[in-house]
Short mmCIF file of C-alpha atoms and ligand atoms in Angstrom, two decimals:
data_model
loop_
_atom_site.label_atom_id
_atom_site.label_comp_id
_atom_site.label_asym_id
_atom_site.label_seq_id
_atom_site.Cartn_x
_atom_site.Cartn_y
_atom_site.Cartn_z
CA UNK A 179 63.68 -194.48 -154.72
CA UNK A 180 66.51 -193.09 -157.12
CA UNK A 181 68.67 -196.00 -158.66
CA UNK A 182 70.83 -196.06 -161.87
CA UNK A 183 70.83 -198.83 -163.88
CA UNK A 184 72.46 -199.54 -167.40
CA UNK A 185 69.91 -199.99 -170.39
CA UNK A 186 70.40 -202.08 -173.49
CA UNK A 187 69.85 -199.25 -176.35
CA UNK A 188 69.26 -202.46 -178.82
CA UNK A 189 66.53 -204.82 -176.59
CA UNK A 190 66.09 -202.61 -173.07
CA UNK A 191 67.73 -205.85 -170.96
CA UNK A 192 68.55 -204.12 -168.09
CA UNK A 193 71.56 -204.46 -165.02
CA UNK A 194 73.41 -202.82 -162.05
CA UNK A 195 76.43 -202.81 -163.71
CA UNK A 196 78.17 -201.97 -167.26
CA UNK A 197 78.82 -205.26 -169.31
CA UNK A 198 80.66 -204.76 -172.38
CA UNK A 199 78.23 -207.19 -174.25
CA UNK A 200 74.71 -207.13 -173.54
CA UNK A 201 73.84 -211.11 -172.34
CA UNK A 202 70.20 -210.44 -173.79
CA UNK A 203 71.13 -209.44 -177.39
CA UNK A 204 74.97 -210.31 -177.44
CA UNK A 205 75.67 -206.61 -178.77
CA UNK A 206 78.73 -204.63 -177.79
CA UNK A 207 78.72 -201.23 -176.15
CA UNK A 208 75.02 -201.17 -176.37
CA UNK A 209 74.32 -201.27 -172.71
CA UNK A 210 73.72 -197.30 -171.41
CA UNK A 211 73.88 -195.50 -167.74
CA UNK A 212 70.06 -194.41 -166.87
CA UNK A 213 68.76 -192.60 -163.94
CA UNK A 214 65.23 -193.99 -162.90
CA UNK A 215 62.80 -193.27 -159.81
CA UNK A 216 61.01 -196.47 -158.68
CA UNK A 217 58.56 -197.10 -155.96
CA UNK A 218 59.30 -199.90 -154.09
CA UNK A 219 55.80 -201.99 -153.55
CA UNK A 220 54.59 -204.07 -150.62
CA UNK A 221 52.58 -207.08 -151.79
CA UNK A 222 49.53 -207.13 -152.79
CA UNK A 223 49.48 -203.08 -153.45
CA UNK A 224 47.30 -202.37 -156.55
CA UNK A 225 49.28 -200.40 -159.14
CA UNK A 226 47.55 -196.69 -158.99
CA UNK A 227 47.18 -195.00 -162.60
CA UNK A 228 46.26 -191.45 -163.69
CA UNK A 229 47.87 -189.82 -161.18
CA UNK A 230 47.95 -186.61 -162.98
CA UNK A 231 44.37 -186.30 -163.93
CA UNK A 232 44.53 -186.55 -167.57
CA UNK A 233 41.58 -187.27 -169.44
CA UNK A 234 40.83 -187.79 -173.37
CA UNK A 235 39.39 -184.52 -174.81
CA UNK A 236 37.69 -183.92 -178.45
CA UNK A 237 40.48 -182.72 -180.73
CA UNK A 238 38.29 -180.48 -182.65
CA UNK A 239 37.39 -178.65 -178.79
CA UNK A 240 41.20 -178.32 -178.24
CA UNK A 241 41.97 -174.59 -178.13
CA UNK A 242 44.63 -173.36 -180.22
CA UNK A 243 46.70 -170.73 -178.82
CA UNK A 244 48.37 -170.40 -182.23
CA UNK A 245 51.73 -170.71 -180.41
CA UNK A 246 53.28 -166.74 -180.99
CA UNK A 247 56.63 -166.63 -182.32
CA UNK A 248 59.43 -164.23 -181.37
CA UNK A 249 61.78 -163.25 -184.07
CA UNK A 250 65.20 -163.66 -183.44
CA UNK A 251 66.51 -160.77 -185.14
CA UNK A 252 68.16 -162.86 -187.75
CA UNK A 253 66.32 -163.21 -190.98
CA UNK A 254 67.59 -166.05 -192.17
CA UNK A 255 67.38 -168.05 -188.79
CA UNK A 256 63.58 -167.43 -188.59
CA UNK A 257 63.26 -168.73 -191.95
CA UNK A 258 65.30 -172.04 -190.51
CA UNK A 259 62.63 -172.02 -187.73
CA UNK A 260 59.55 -171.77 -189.37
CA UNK A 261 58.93 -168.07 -188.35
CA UNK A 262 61.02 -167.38 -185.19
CA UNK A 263 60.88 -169.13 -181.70
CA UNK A 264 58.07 -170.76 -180.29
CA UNK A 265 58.22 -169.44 -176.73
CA UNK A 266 59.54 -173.02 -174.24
CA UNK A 267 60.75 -174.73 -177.25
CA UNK A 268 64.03 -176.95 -177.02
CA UNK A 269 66.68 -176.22 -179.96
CA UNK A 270 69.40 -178.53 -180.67
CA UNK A 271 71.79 -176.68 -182.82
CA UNK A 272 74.50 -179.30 -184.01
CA UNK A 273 77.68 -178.66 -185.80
CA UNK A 274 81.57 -179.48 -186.37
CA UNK A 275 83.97 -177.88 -183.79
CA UNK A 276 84.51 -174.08 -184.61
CA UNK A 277 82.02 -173.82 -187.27
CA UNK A 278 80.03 -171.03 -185.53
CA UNK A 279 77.46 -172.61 -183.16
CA UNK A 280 79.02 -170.64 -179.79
CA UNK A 281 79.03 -166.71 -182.64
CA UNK A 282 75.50 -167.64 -183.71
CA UNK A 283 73.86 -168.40 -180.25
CA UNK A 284 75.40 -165.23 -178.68
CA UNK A 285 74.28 -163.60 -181.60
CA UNK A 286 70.63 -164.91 -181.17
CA UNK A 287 71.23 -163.74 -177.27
CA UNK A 288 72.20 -160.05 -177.94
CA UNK A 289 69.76 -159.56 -180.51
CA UNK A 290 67.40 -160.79 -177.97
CA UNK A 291 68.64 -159.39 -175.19
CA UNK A 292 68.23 -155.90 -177.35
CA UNK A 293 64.31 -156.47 -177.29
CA UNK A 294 64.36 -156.51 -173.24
CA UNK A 295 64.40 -160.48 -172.39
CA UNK A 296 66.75 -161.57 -169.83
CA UNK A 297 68.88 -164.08 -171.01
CA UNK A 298 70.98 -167.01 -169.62
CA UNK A 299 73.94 -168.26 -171.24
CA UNK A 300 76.10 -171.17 -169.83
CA UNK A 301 79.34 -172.11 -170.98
CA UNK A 302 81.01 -175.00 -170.06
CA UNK A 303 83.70 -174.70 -172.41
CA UNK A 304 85.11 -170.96 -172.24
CA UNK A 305 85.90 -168.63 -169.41
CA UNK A 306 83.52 -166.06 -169.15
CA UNK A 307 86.58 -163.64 -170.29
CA UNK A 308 86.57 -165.22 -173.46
CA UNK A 309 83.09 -165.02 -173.85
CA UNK A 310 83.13 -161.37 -173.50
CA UNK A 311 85.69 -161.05 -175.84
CA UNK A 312 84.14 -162.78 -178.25
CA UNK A 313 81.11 -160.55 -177.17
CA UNK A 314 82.65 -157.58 -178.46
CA UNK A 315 83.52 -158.75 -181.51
CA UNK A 316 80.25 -159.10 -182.42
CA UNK A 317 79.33 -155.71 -180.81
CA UNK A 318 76.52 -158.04 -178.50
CA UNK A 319 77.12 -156.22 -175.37
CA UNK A 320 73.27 -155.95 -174.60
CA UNK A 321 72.51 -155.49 -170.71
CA UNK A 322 70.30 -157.97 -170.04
CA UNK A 323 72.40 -161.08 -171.03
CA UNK A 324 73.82 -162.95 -168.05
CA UNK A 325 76.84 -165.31 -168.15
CA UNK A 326 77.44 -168.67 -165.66
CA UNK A 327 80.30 -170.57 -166.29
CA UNK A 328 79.29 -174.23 -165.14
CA UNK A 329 79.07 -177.73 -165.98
CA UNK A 330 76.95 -179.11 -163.00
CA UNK A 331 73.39 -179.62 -164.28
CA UNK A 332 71.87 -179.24 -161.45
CA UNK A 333 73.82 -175.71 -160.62
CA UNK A 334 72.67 -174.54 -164.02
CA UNK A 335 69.05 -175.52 -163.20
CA UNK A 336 69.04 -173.75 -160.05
CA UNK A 337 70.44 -170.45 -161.38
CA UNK A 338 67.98 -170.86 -164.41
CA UNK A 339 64.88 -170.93 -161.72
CA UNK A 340 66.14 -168.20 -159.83
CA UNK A 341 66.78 -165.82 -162.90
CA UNK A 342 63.81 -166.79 -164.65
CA UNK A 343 65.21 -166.00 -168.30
CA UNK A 344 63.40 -165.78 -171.24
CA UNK A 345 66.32 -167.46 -173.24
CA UNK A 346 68.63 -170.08 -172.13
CA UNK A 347 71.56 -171.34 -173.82
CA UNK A 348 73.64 -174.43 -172.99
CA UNK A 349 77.02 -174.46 -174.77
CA UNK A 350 77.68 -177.19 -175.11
CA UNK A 351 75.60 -180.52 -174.09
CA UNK A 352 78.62 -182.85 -174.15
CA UNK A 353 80.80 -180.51 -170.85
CA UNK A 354 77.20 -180.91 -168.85
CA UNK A 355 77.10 -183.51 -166.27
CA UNK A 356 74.73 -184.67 -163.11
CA UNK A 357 76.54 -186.25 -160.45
CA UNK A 358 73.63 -188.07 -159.73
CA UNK A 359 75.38 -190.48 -163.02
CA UNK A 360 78.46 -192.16 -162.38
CA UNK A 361 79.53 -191.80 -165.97
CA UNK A 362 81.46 -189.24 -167.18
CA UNK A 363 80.51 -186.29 -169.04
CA UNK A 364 79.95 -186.15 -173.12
CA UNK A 365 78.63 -190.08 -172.44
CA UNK A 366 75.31 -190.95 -173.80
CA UNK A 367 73.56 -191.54 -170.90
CA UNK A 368 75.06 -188.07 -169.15
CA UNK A 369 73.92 -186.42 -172.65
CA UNK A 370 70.24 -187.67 -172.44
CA UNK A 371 69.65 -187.17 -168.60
CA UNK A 372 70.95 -183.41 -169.04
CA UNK A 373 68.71 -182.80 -171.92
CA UNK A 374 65.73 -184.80 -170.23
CA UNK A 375 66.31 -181.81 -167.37
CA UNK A 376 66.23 -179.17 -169.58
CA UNK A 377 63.17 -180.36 -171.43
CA UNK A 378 61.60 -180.31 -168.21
CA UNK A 379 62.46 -177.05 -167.41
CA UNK A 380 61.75 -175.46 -170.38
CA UNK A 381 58.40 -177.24 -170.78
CA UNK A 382 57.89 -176.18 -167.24
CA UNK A 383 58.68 -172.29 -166.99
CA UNK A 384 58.31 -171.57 -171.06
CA UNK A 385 62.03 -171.02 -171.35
CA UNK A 386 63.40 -171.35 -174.24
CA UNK A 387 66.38 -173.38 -175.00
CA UNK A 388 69.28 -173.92 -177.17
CA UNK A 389 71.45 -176.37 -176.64
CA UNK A 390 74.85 -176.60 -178.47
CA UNK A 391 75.92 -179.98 -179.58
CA UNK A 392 79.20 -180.81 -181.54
CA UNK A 393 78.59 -183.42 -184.14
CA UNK A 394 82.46 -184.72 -185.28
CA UNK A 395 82.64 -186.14 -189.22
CA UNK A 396 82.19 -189.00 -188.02
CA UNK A 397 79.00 -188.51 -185.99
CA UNK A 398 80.13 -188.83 -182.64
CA UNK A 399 79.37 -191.46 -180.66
CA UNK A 400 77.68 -189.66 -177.42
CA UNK A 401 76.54 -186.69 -180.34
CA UNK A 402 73.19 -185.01 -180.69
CA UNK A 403 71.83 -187.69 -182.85
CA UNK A 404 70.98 -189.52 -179.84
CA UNK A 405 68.84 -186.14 -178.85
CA UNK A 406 67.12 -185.70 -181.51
CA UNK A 407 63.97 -187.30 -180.61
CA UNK A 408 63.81 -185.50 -177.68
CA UNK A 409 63.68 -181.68 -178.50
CA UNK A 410 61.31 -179.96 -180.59
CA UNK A 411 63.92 -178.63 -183.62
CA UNK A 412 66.81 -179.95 -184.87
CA UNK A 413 69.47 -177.44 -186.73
CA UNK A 414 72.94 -178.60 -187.96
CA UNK A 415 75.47 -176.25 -189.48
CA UNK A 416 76.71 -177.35 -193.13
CA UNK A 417 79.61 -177.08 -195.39
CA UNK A 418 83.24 -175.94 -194.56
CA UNK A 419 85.24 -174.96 -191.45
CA UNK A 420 87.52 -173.30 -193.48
CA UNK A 421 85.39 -171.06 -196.03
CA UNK A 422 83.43 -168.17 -195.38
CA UNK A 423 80.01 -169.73 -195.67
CA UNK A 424 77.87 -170.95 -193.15
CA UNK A 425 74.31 -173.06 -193.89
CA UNK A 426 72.19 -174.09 -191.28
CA UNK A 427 69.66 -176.44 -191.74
CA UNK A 428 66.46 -177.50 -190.11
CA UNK A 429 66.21 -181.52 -190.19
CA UNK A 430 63.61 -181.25 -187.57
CA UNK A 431 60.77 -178.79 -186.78
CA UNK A 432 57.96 -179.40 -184.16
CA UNK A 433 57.01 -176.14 -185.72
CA UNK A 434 57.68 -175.90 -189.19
CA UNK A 435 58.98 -177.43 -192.13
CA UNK A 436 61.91 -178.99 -192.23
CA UNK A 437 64.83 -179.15 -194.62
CA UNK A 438 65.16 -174.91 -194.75
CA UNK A 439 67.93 -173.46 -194.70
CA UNK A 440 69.71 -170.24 -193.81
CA UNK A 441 72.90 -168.96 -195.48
CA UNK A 442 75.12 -167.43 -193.58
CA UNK A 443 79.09 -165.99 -194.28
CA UNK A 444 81.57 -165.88 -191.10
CA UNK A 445 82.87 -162.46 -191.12
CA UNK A 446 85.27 -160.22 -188.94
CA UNK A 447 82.40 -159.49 -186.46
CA UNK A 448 80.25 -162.68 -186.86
CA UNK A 449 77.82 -164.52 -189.01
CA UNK A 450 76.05 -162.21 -191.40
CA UNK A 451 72.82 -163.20 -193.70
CA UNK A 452 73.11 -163.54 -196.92
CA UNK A 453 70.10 -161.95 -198.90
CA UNK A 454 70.46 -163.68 -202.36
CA UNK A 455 71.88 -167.51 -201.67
CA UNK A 456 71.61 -168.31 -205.87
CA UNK A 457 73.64 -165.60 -206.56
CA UNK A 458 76.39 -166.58 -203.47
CA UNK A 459 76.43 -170.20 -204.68
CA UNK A 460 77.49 -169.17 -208.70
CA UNK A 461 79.75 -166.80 -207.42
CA UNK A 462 83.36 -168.01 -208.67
CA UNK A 463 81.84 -170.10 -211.36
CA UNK A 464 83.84 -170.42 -214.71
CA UNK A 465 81.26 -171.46 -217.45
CA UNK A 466 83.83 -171.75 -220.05
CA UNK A 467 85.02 -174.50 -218.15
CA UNK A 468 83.74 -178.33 -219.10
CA UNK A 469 81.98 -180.02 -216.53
CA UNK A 470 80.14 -176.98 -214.93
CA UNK A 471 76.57 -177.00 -214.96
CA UNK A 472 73.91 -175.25 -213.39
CA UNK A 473 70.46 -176.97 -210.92
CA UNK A 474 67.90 -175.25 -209.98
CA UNK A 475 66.93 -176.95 -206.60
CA UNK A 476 64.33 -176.29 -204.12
CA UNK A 477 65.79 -176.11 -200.82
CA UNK A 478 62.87 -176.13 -197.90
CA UNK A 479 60.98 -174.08 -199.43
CA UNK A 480 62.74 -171.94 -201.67
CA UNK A 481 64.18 -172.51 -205.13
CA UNK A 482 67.90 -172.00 -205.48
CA UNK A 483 69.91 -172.05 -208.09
CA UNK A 484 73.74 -174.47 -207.52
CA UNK A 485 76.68 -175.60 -209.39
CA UNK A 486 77.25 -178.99 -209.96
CA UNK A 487 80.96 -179.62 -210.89
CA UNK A 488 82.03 -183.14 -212.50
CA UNK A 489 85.70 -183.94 -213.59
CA UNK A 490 86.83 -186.67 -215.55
CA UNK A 491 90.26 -187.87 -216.01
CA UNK A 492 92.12 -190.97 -216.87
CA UNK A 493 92.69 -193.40 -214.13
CA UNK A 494 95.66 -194.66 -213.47
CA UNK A 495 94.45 -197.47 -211.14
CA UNK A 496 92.56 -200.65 -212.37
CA UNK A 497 89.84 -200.07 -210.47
CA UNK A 498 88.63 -195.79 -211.46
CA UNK A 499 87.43 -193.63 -208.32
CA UNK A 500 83.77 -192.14 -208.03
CA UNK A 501 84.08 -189.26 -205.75
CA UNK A 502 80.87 -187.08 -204.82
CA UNK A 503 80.91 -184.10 -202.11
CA UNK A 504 77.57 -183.12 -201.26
CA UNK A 505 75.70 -185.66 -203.51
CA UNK A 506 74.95 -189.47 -203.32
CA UNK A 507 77.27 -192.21 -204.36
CA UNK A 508 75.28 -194.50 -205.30
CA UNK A 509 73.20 -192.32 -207.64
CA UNK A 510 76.13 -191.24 -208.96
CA UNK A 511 77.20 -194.39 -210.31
CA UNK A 512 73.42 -194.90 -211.18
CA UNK A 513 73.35 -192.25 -213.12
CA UNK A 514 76.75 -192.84 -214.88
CA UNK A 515 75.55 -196.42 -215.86
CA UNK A 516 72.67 -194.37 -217.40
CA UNK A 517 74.86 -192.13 -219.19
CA UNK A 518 76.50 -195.02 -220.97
CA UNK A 519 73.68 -196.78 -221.89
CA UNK A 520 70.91 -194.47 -222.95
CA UNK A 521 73.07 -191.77 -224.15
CA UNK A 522 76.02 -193.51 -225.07
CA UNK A 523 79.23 -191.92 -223.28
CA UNK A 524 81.05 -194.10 -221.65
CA UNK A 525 83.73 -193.50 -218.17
CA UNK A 526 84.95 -196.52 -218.37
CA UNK A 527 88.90 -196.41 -217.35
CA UNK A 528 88.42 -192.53 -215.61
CA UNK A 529 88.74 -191.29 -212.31
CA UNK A 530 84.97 -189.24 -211.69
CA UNK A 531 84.81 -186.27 -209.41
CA UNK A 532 81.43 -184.61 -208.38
CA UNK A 533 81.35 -181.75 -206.18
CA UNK A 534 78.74 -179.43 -205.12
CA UNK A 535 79.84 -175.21 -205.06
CA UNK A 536 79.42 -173.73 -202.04
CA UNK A 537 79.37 -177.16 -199.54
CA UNK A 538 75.49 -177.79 -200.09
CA UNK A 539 74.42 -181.70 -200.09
CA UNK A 540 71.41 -181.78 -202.50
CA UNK A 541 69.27 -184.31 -201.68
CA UNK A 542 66.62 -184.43 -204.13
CA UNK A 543 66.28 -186.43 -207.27
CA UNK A 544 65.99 -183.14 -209.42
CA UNK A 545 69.67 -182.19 -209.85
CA UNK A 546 70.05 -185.79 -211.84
CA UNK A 547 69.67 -183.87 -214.83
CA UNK A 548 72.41 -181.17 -214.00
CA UNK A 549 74.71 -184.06 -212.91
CA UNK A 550 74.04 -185.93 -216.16
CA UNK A 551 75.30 -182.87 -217.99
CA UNK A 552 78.11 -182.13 -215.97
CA UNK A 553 79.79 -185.36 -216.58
CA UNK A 554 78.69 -185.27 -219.87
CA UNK A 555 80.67 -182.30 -221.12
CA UNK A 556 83.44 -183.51 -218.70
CA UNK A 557 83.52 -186.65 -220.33
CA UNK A 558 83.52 -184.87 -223.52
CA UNK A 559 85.53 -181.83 -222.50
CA UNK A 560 82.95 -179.62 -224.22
CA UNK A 561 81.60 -176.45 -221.85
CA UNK A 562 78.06 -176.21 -221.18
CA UNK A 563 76.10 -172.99 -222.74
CA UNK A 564 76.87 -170.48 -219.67
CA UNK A 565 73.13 -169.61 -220.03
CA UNK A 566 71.48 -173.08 -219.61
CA UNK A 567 69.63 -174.38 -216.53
CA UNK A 568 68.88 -178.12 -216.19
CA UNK A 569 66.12 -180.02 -213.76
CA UNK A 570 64.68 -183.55 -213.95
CA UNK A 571 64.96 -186.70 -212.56
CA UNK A 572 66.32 -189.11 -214.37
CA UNK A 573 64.88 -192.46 -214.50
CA UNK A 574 67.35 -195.98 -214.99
CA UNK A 575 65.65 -196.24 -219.21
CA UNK A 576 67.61 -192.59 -219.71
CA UNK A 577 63.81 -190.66 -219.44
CA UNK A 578 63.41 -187.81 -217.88
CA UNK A 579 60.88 -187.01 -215.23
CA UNK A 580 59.15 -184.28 -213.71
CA UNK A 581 59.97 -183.10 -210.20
CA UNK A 582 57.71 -180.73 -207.78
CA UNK A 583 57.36 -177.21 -208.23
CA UNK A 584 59.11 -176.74 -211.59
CA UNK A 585 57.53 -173.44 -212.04
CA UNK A 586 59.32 -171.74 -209.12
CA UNK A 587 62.82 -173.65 -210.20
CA UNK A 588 62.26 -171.92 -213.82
CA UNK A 589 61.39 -168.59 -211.82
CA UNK A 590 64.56 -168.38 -209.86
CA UNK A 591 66.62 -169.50 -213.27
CA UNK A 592 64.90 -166.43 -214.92
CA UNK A 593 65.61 -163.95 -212.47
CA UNK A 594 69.04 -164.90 -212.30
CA UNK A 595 69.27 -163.99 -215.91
CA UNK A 596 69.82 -167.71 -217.52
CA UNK A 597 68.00 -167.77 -220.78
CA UNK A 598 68.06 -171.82 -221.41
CA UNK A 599 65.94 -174.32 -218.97
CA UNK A 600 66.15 -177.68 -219.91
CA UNK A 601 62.38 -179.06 -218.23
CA UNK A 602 60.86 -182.22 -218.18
CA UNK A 603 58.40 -182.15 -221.00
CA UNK A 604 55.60 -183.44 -218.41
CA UNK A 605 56.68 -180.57 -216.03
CA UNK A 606 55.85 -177.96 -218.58
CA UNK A 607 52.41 -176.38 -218.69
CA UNK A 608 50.47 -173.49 -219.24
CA UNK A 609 51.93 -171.33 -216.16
CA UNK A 610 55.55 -172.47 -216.57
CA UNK A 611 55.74 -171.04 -220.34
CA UNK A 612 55.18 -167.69 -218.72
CA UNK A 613 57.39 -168.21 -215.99
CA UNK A 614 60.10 -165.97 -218.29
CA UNK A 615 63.00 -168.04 -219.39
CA UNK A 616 63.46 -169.73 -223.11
CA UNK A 617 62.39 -173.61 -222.15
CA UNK A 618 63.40 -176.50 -223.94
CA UNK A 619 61.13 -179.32 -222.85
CA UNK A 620 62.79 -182.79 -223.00
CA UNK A 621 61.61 -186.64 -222.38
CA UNK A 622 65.28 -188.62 -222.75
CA UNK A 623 68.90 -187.64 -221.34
CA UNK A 624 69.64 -188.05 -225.11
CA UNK A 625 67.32 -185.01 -225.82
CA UNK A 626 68.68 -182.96 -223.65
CA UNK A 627 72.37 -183.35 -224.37
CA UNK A 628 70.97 -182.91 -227.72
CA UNK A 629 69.49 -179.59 -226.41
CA UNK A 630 72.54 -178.48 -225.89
CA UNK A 631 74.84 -179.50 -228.56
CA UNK A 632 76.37 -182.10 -225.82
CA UNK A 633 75.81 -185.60 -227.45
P1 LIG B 106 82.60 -170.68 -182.77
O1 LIG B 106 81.28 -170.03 -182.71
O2 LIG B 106 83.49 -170.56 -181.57
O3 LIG B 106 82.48 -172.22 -183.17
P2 LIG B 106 81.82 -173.43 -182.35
O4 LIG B 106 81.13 -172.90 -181.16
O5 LIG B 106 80.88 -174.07 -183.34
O6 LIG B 106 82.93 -174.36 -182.01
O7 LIG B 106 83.31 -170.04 -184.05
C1 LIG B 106 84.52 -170.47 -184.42
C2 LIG B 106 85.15 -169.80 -185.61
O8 LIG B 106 84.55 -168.63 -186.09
C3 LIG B 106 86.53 -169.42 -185.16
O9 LIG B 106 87.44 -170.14 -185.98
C4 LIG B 106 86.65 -167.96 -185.35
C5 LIG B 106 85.53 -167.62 -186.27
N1 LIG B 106 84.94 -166.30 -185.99
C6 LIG B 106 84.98 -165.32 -186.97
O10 LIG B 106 85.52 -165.50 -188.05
N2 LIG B 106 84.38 -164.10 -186.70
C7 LIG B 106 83.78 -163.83 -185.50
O11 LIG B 106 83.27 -162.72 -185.32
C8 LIG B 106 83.77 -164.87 -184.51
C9 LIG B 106 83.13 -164.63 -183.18
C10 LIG B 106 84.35 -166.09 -184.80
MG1 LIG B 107 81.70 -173.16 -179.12
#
């Protein structure tokens, strides 16, 4: 028997009907629409298990298939994926509202489509008019692409059994609804029962599947974070609507590692690759300027080399700002604290600005070092050498400390042409002296603005 029913999301209390506040937990807006199949039982019936036949099996007797991957025809989305697409996979590609999720799926169709797979793409936002306009912009015409313009799950489904395609896309999950749910469309429980469907179906007939989410700056209530558990890969677009560049990033992959990314720049007719990301994010730096210096982070698994800007000015509030884009707050002020401690420059009474070129958030402890410096010669107003690279982690005593794969961060830094690499001294070893650039090994913050002529 089919009922609906409206699950706590914080303690799984359970009713007929929407409360505001959950009487279980006494949480607001917690309580969520479900869909469930029970069996109703007579008395006394014994509860029947392992319906399905499943039985325990030796993990070293499992065959592996070695699941084969199909490239998508975009380099720098296989890289995202770990190789290409695993064949019945479910993709959730996330993003802000016209920052090319709709281009790069159709994209991904017609360069699919090219190779001889049928493909399906729904669109429950745009006429299929404007699909095929935007079709011809990016010359993806193929034959074998097929367009339905519908948000009824269950009509999608159908078609999708009846065409058999190798490729599906759903664009987006938030127009989809089943009428079999009361609520209304974009809601979290219409979000999850959609995507549970097209799990099924994709598990089911080895179709694979991208679904389109929009993710707002706030991170949307009913948004794809509430999927991702559910599908096997996970890709958000990064940085800014209104600049050229695209990044896509993998913060989940059933099938490889996580954290890549692809760089990508929105042109006239779509979103083209772009084959040497350190070179795109320097572009437009001034090095005569104070406060620029230069990281080299790993990204996935690449090394890549960023700007990090700082800015100091005088505040004229009581209390100064501390602004990052694209880094952490909090390690911001950390790591101003440690500037005035350990190396002796103080922001006391200034506004601080730190911004990331190119919209990338770095993540990882490593660019400490490169923030350190920027502020440094901000603070100072002093430009950094134009040729110097920094990496480290810096540590709340001022030290310095060695981060992963140094040797393929000094790499990139030398093929890019810098000559200076300011290095952990513990980082440094026989194979990094060869890697090609000039190092200067240091163990404090104060050595390495001292590197520099900065302190
Ligand atoms: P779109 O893929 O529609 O965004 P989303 O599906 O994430 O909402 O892309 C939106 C923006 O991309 C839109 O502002 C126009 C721009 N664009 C180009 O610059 N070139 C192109 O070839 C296409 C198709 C779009
Ligand atoms: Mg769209």
């Amino acid at each position: 028997m089919k009922s609906t029913a409206f699950v706590c999301q914080n303690c799984g209390f359970d009713t007929p009907r929407w409360l505001g506040k959950c009487p279980s937990c006494g949480q607001w807006n917690t309580l969520v629409e479900e869909q469930r199949v029970t069996q109703r039982r007579k008395v006394n019936e014994r509860v029947r298990v392992a319906t399905t036949g499943a039985r325990p099996v030796k993990l070293s007797q499992v065959e592996s298939k070695g699941a084969k991957r199909r490239s998508t025809g975009i380099g720098e989305l296989d890289r995202v994926l770990g190789g290409g697409l695993v064949p019945g996979s479910l993709l959730l590609i996330g993003g802000e509202p016209g920052i090319g999720k709709s281009t790069l799926t159709l994209q991904v169709c017609n360069e699919l489509a090219k190779t001889g797979t049928k493909v399906l793409y729904v669109t429950g936002e745009e006429s299929a008019e404007q699909v095929r306009l935007r079709a011809e912009r990016l010359s993806a015409a193929a034959d074998s692409i097929y367009i339905l313009c519908a948000i009824d799950l269950d009509e999608i489904l159908a078609a999708a059994e009846e065409l058999t395609p190798g490729l599906l896309v759903v664009d987006s999950i938030q127009t989809m609804f089943r009428s079999s749910l009361t609520s209304a469309p974009g809601s979290v429980g219409q979000v999850r029962e959609c995507t549970a469907e097209l799990l099924r179906l994709a598990k089911s007939r080895a179709v694979t599947t991208f679904i389109v989410g929009h993710v707002t700056k706030s991170g949307a209530v009913a948004g794809p974070r509430t999927l991702e558990h559910m599908v096997d890969a996970v890709l958000y677009f990064e940085g800014e609507g209104f600049q050229q560049y695209r990044i896509v990033r993998a913060v989940k992959n059933r099938y490889g590692s996580t954290n890549e990314i692809g760089v990508f720049e929105m042109t006239e007719s779509g979103l083209v690759e772009v084959a040497n990301p350190s070179e795109f994010f320097l572009s437009g730096r001034h090095p005569d300027v104070s406060g620029s210096a230069v990281v080299s982070t790993i990204e996935g698994t690449r090394p890549l080399l960023v700007e990090i800007q700082a800015l100091a000015a005088a505040t004229p509030y009581a209390l100064p700002q501390r602004v990052a884009t694209g880094f952490d707050a909090r390690r911001l002020s950390m790591l101003l604290c440690v500037l005035e401690r350990r190396a002796g420059i103080s922001a006391a009474a200034q506004d601080i600005f730190v911004n990331i070129a190119g919209g990338l958030k770095i993540q990882e402890p490593a660019a400490d070092l490169a923030v350190i410096a920027a502020l440094a010669s901000s603070i100072r107003n002093q430009p950094l050498p134009a040729d110097a690279v920094f990496i480290g982690e810096v540590g709340l005593g001022g030290e310095v400390r060695s981060v992963a794969r140094t040797e393929s961060r000094i790499a990139e830094a030398a093929r890019l042409g810098f000559a200076n690499v300011i290095v952990p001294r513990r980082g440094v070893t026989k194979k990094t002296r060869t890697a090609g650039a000039n190092l200067k090994p240091v163990d404090t913050v104060r050595e390495a603005l001292d590197a520099i002529g900065a302190s």
